[in-house]
mmCIF file of C-alpha atoms in Angstrom:
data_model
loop_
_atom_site.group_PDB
_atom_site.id
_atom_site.type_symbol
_atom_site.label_atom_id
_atom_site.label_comp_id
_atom_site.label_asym_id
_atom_site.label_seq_id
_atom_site.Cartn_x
_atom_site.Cartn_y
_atom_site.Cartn_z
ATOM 1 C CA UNK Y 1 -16.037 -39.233 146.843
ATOM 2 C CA UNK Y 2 -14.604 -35.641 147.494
ATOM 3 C CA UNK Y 3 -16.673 -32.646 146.227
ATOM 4 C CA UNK Y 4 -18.110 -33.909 143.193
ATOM 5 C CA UNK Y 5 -19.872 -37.001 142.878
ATOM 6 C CA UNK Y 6 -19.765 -39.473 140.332
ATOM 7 C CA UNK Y 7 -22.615 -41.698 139.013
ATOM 8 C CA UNK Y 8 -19.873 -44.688 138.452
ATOM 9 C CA UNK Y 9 -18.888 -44.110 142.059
ATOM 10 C CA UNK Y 10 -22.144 -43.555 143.561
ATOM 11 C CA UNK Y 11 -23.026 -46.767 141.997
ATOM 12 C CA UNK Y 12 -20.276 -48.783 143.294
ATOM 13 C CA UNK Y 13 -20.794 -47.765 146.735
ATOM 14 C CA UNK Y 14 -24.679 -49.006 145.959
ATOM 15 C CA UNK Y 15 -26.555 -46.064 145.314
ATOM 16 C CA UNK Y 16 -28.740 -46.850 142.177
ATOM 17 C CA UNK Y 17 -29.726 -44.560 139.376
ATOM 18 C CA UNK Y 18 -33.179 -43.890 140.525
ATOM 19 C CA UNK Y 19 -31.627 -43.045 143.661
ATOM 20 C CA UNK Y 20 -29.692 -40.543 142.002
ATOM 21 C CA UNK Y 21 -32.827 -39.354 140.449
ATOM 22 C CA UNK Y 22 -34.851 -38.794 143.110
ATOM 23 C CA UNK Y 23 -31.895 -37.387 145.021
ATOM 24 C CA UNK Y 24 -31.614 -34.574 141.778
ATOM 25 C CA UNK Y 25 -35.369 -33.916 141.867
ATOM 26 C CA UNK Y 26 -35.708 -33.744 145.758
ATOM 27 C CA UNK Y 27 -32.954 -30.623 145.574
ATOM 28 C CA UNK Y 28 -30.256 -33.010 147.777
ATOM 29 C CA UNK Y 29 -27.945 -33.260 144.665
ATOM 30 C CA UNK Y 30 -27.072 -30.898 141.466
ATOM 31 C CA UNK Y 31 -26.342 -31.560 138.727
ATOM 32 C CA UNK Y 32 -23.574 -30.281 136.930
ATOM 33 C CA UNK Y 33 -22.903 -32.580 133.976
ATOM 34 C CA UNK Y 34 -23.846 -35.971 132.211
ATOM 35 C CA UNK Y 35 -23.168 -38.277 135.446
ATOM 36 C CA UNK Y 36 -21.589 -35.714 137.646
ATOM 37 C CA UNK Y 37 -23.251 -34.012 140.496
ATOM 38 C CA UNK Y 38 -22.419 -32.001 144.245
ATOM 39 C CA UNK Y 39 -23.814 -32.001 147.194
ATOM 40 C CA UNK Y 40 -26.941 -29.231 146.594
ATOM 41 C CA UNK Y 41 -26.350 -27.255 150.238
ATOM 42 C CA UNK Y 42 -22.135 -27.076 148.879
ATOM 43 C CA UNK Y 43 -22.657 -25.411 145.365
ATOM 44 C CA UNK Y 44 -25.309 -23.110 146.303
ATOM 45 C CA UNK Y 45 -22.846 -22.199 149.518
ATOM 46 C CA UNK Y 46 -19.941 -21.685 147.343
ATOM 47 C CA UNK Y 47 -18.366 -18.190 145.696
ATOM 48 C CA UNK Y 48 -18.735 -17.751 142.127
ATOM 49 C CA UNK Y 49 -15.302 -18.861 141.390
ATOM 50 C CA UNK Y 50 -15.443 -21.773 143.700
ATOM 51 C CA UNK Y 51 -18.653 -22.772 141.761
ATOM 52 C CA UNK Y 52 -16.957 -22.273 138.345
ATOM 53 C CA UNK Y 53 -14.334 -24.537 139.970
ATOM 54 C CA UNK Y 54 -16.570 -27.448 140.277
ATOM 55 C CA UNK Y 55 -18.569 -27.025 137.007
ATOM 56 C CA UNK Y 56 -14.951 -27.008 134.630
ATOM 57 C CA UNK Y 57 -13.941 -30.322 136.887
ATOM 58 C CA UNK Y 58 -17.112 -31.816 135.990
ATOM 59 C CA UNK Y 59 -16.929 -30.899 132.415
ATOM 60 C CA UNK Y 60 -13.699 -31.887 132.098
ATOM 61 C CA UNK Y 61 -14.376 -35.441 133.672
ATOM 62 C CA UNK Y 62 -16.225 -36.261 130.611
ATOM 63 C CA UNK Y 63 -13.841 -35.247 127.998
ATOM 64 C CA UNK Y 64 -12.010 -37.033 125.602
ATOM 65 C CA UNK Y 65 -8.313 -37.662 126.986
ATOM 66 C CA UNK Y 66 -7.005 -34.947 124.145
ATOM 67 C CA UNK Y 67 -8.659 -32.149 126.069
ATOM 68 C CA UNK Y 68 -8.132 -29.867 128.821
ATOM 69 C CA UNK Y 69 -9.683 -26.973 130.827
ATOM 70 C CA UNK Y 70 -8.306 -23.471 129.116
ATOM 71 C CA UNK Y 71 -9.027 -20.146 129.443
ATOM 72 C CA UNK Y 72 -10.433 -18.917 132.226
ATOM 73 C CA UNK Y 73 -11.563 -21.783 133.415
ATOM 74 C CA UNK Y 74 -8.054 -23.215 133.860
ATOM 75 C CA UNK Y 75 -7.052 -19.785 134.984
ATOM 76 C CA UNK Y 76 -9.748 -20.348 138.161
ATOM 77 C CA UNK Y 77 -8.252 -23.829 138.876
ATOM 78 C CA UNK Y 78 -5.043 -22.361 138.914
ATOM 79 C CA UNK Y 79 -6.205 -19.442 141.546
ATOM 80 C CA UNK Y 80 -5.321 -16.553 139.240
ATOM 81 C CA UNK Y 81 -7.265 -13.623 139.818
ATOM 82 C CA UNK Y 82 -9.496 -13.393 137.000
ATOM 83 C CA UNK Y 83 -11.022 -9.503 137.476
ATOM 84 C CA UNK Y 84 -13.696 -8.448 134.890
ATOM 85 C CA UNK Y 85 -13.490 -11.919 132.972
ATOM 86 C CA UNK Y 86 -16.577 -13.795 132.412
ATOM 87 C CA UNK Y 87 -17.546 -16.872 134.468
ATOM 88 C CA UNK Y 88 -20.736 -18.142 132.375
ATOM 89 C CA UNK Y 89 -18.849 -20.657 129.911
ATOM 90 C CA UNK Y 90 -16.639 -23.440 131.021
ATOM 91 C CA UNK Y 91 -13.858 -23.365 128.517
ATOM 92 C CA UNK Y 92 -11.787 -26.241 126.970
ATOM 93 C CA UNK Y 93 -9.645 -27.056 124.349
ATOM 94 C CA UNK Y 94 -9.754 -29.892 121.931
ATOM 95 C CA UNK Y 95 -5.663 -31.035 120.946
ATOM 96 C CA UNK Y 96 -7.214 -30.570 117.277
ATOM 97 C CA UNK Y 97 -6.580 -28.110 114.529
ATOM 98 C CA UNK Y 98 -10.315 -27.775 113.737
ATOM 99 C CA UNK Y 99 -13.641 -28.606 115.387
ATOM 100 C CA UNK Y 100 -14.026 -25.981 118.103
ATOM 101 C CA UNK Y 101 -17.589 -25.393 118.952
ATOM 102 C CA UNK Y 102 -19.836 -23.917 121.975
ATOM 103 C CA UNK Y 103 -22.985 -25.004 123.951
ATOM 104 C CA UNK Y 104 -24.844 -23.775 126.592
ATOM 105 C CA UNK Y 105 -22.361 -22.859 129.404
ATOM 106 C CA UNK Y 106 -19.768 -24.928 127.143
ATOM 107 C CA UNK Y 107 -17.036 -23.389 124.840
ATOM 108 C CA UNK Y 108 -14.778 -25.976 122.878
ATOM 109 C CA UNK Y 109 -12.009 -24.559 121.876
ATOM 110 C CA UNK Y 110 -9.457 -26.609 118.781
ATOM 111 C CA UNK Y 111 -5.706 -25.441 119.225
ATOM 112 C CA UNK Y 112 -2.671 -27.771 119.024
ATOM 113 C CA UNK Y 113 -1.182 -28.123 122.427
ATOM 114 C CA UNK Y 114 2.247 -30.419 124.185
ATOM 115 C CA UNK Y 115 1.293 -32.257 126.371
ATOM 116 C CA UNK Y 116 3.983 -30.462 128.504
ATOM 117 C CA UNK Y 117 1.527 -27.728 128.356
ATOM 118 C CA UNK Y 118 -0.774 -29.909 130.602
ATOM 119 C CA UNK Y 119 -0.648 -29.811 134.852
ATOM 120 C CA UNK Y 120 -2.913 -31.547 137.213
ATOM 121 C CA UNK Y 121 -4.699 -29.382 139.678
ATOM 122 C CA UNK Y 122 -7.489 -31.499 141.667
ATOM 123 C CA UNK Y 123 -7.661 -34.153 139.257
ATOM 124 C CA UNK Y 124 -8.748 -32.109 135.882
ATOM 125 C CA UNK Y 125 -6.368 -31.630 133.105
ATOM 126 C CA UNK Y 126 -5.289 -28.712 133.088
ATOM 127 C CA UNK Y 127 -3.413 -26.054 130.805
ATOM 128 C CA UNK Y 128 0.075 -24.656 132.192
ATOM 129 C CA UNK Y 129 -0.189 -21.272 133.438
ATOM 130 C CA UNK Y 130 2.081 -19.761 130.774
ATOM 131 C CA UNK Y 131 -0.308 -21.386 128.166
ATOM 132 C CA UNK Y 132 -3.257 -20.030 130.079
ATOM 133 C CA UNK Y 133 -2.586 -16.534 130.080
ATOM 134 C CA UNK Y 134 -1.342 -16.527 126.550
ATOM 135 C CA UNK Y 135 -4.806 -18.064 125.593
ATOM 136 C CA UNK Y 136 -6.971 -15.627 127.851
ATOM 137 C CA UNK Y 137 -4.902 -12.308 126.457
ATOM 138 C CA UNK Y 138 -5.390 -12.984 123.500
ATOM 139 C CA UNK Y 139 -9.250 -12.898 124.016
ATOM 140 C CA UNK Y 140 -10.065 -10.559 126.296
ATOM 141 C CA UNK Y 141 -9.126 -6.771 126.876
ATOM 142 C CA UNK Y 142 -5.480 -5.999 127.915
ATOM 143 C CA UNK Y 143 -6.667 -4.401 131.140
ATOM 144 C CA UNK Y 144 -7.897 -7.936 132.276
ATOM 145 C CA UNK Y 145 -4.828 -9.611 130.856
ATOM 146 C CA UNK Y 146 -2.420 -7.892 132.649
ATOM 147 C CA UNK Y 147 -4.280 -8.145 135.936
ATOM 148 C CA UNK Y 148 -4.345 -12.368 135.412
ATOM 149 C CA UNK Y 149 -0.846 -12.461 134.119
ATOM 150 C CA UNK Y 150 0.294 -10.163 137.349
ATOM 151 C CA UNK Y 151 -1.498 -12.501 139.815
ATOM 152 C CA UNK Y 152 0.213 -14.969 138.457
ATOM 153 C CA UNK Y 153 3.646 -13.412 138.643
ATOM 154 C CA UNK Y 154 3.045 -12.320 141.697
ATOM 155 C CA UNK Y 155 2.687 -15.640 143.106
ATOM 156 C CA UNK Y 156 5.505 -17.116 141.483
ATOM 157 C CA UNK Y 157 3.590 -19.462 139.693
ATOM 158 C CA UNK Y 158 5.330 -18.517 136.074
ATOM 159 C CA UNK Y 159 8.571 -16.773 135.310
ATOM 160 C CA UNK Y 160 8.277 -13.298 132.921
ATOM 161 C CA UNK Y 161 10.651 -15.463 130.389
ATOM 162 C CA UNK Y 162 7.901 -18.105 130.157
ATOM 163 C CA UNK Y 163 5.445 -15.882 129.515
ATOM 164 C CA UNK Y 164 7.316 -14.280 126.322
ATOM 165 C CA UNK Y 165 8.304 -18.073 125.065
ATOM 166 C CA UNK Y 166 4.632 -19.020 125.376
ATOM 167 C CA UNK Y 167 3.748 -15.787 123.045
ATOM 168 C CA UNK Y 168 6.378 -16.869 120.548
ATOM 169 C CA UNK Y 169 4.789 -20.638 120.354
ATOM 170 C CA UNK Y 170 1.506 -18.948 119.565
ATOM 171 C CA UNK Y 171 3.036 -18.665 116.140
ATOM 172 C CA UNK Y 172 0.397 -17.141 113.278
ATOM 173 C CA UNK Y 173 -2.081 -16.713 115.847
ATOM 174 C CA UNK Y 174 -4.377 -13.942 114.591
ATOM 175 C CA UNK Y 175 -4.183 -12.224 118.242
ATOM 176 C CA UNK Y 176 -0.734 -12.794 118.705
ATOM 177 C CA UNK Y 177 0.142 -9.324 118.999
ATOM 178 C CA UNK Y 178 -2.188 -8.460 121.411
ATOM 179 C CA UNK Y 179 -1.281 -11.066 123.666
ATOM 180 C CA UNK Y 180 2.420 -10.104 123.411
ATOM 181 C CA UNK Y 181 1.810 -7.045 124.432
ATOM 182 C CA UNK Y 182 -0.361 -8.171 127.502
ATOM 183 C CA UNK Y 183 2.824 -9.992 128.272
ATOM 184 C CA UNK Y 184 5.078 -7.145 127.781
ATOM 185 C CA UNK Y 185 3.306 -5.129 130.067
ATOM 186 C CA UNK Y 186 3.344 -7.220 132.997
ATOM 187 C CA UNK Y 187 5.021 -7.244 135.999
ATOM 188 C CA UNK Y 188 5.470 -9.439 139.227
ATOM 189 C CA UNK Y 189 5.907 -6.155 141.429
ATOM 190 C CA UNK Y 190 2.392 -5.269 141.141
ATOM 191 C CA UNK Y 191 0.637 -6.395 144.911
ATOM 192 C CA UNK Y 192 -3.176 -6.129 143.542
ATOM 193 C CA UNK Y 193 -4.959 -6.069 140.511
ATOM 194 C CA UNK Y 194 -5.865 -1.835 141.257
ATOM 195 C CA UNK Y 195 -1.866 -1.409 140.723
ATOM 196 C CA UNK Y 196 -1.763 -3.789 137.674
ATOM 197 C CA UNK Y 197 -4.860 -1.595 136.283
ATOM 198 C CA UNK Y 198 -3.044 1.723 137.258
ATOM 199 C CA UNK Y 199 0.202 0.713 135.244
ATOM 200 C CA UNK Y 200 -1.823 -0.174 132.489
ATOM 201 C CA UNK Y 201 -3.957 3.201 132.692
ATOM 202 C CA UNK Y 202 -0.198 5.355 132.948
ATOM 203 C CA UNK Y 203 0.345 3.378 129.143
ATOM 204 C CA UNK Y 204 -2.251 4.538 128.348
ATOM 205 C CA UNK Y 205 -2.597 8.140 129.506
ATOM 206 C CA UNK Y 206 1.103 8.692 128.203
ATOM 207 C CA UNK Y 207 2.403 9.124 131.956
ATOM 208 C CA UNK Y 208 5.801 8.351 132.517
ATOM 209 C CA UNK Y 209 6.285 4.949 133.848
ATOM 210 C CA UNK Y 210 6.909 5.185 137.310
ATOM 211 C CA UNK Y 211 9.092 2.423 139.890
ATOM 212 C CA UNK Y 212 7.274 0.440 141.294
ATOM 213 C CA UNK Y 213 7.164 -1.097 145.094
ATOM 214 C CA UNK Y 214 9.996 1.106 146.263
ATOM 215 C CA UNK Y 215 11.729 1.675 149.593
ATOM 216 C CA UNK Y 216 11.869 5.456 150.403
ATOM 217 C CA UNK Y 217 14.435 6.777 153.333
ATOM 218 C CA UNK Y 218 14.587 9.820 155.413
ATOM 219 C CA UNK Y 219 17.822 12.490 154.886
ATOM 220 C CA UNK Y 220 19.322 10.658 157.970
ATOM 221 C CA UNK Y 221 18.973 6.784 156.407
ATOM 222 C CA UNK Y 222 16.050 5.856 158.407
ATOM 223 C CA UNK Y 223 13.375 3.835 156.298
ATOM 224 C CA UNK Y 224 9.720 5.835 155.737
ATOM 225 C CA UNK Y 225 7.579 3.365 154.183
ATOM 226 C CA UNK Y 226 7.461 0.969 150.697
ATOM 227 C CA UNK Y 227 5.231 2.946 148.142
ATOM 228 C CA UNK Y 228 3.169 1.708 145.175
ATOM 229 C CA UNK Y 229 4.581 3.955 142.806
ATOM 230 C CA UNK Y 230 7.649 6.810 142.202
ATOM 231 C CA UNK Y 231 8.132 9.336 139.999
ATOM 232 C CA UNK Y 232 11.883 9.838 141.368
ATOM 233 C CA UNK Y 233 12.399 13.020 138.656
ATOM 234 C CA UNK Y 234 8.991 14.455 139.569
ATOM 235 C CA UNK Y 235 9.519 14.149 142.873
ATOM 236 C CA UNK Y 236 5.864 12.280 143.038
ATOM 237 C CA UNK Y 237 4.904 9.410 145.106
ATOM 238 C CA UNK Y 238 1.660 7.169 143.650
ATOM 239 C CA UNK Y 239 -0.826 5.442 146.126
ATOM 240 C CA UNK Y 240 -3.593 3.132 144.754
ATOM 241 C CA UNK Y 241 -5.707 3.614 147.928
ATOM 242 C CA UNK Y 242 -7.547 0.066 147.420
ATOM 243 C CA UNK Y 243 -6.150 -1.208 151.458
ATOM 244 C CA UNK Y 244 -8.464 0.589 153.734
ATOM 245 C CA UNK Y 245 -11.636 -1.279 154.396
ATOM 246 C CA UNK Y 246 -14.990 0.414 155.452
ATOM 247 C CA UNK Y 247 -18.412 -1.671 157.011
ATOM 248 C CA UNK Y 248 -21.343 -1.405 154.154
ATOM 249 C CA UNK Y 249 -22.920 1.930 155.522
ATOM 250 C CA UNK Y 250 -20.039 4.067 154.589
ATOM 251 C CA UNK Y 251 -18.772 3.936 158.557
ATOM 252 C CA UNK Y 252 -14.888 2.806 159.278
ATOM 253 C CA UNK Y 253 -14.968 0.219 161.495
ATOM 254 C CA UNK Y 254 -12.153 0.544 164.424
ATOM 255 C CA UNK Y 255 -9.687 -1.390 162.774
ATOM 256 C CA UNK Y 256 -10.246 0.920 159.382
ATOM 257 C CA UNK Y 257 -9.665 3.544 161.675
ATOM 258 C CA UNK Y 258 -6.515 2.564 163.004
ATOM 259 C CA UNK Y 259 -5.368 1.872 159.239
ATOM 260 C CA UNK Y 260 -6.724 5.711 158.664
ATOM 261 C CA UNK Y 261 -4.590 7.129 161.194
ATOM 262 C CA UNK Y 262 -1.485 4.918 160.754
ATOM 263 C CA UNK Y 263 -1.801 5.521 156.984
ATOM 264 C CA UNK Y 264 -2.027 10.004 157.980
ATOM 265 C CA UNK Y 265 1.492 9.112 159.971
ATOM 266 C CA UNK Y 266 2.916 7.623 157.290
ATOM 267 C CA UNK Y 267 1.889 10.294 154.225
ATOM 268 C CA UNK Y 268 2.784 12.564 156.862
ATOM 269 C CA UNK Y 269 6.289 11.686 157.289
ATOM 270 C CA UNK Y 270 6.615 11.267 153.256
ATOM 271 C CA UNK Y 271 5.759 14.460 152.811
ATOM 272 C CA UNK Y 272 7.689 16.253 155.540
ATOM 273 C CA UNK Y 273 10.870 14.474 153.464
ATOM 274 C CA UNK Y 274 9.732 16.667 150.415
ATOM 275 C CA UNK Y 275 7.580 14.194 148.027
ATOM 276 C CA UNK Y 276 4.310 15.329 146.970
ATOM 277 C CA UNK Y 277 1.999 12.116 147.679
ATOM 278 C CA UNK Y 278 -1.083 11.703 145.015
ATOM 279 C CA UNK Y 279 -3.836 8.678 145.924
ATOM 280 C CA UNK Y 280 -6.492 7.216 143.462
ATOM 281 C CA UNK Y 281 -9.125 4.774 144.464
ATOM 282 C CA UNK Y 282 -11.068 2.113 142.477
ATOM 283 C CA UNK Y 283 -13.887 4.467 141.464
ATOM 284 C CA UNK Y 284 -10.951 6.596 139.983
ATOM 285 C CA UNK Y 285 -9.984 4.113 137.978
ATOM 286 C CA UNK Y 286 -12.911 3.594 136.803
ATOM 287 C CA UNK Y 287 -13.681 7.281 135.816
ATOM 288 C CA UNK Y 288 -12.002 8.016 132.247
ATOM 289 C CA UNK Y 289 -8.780 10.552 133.164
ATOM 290 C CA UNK Y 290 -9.064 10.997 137.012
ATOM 291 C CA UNK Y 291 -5.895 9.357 137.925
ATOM 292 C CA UNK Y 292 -4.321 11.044 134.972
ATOM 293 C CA UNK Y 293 -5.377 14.372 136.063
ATOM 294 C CA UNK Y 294 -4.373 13.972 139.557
ATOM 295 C CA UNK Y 295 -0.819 12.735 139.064
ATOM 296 C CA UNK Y 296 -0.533 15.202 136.398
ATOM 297 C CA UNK Y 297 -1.810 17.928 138.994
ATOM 298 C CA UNK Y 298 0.894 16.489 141.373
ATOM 299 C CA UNK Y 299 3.767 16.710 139.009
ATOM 300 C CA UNK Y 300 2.675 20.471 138.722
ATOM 301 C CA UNK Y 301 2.395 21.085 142.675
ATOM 302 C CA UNK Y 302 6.179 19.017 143.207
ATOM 303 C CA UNK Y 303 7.643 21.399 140.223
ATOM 304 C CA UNK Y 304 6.936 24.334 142.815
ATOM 305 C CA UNK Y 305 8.437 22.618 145.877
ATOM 306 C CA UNK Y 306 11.828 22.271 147.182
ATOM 307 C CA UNK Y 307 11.918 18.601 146.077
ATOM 308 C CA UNK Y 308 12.716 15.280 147.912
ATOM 309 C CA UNK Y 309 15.429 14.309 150.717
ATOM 310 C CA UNK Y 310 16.918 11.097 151.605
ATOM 311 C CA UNK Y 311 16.786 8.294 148.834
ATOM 312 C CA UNK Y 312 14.547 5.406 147.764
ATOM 313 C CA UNK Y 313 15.538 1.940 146.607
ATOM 314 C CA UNK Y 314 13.488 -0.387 144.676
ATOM 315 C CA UNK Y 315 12.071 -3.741 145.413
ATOM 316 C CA UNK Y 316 14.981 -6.778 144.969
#
């Protein structure tokens, strides 16, 4: 019966409705919707997103054939990383014009859809992933947007030109322009969602947009390392510092160690080629105007150097 459970299958392989009962009330099974349940010991084992998971394919198995899981619900099925976006509602939309409406842990949605527009992914109707990040940016903030719609590029799971013709099918939608820029703003070179954040936060601090993912060389040709981001006419090199991993107390473990030191080699050798090297972390980003003031500060310390050697080469 795979991870969720149905009542018409339980039944046919001769487990009865007060079975299923008792098997509810004695904490065995959960139950997730009207004649859809999991194994108790699996769902409270499972990740927040897993969970999620199982709730929008039980949802789902009870809907009318016109609907499918949306949102970020479908976003979840699809394995998009959905950073700072609500998990409490299962979302799905109606193939109507009208009748949205929510419930507990339930949000209808009513938007016209093609049936092109709908995949299979473990069984549950589905919305593409163009049409999914279309629908989620134009709901949530663009920060979160352009993290999901990265992820997804990223993966190769959607190409940037289906993104922009999903926008333009959105029509008169009332958020249309916020999702198109959401859309605009991504890109596929972005390797985590603290770079995807960073580009976003460089919009909106009025940096310069730097390259991004680039290969920088040494005078003599020989190849130094593949940076986040590069301010070639600055002379700056960006590091989102979100790699290095540390045990709960605040102590590296020996592998983070290693990392530490191979990660000292590699800033040192940038540097010694005449870039100035700038890091933020997640807790910058999160603090309004650190990151701005420190590449700011780092334009201001390159302006005094004798600038960069070699060459760099972006990302193919």
């Amino acid at each position: 019966m795979g991870e969720l459970i149905l009542r018409r299958e339980a039944n046919a392989r001769g487990v009865t409705d007060a079975e299923i009962r008792r098997l509810v009330r004695n904490g065995t099974w959960t139950r997730l919707a009207s004649g859809v349940f999991v194994q108790s010991d699996q769902y409270a084992g499972a990740d927040d997103h897993a969970r999620h998971a199982l709730r929008a394919r039980a949802f789902i198995a009870n809907a009318g054939p016109a609907s499918a899981l949306s949102h970020v619900s479908a976003a979840v099925l699809h394995g998009l990383d959905v950073w700072q976006i609500p998990l409490d509602d299962v979302h799905l939309t109606r193939n109507a014009p009208s009748g949205a409406r929510r419930t507990p842990g339930r949000a209808m949605h009513a938007a016209l859809f093609r049936e092109a527009d709908v995949v299979d992914r473990r069984g549950a109707r589905v919305l593409s992933v163009a049409r999914t990040i279309t629908d989620v940016a134009a709901t949530v903030p663009v920060e979160q947007a352009v993290v999901l719609a990265d992820s997804a590029l990223r993966a190769g799971l959607v190409a940037s030109d289906e993104l922009t013709r999903a926008v333009e099918r959105m029509g008169s939608h009332p958020r249309i322009a916020h999702a198109r820029r959401a859309v605009q703003l991504s890109s596929g070179c972005s390797d985590s969602a603290g770079e995807s954040r960073s580009r976003v936060l460089f919009v909106r601090e009025q940096i310069p947009m730097p390259l991004t993912q680039v290969d920088v060389f040494c005078a003599d040709g020989r190849w130094l390392a593949r940076v986040d981001f590069l301010w070639p006419e600055h002379g700056v090199i960006g590091e989102f510092d979100g790699r290095i991993k540390y045990r709960r107390d605040g102590v590296a473990t020996t592998a983070a160690e290693d990392v530490v030191y191979r990660e000292k080699l590699r800033e040192d050798a940038l540097r010694h080629a005449g870039w100035t090297v700038v890091r933020w972390t997640w807790q910058d980003l999160g603090t309004r105007g650190a990151v701005a003031t420190k590449v700011r500060e780092a334009f201001a310390r390159a302006a005094r150097g004798s600038g960069p050697t070699g060459r760099y080469a972006t990302k193919k």
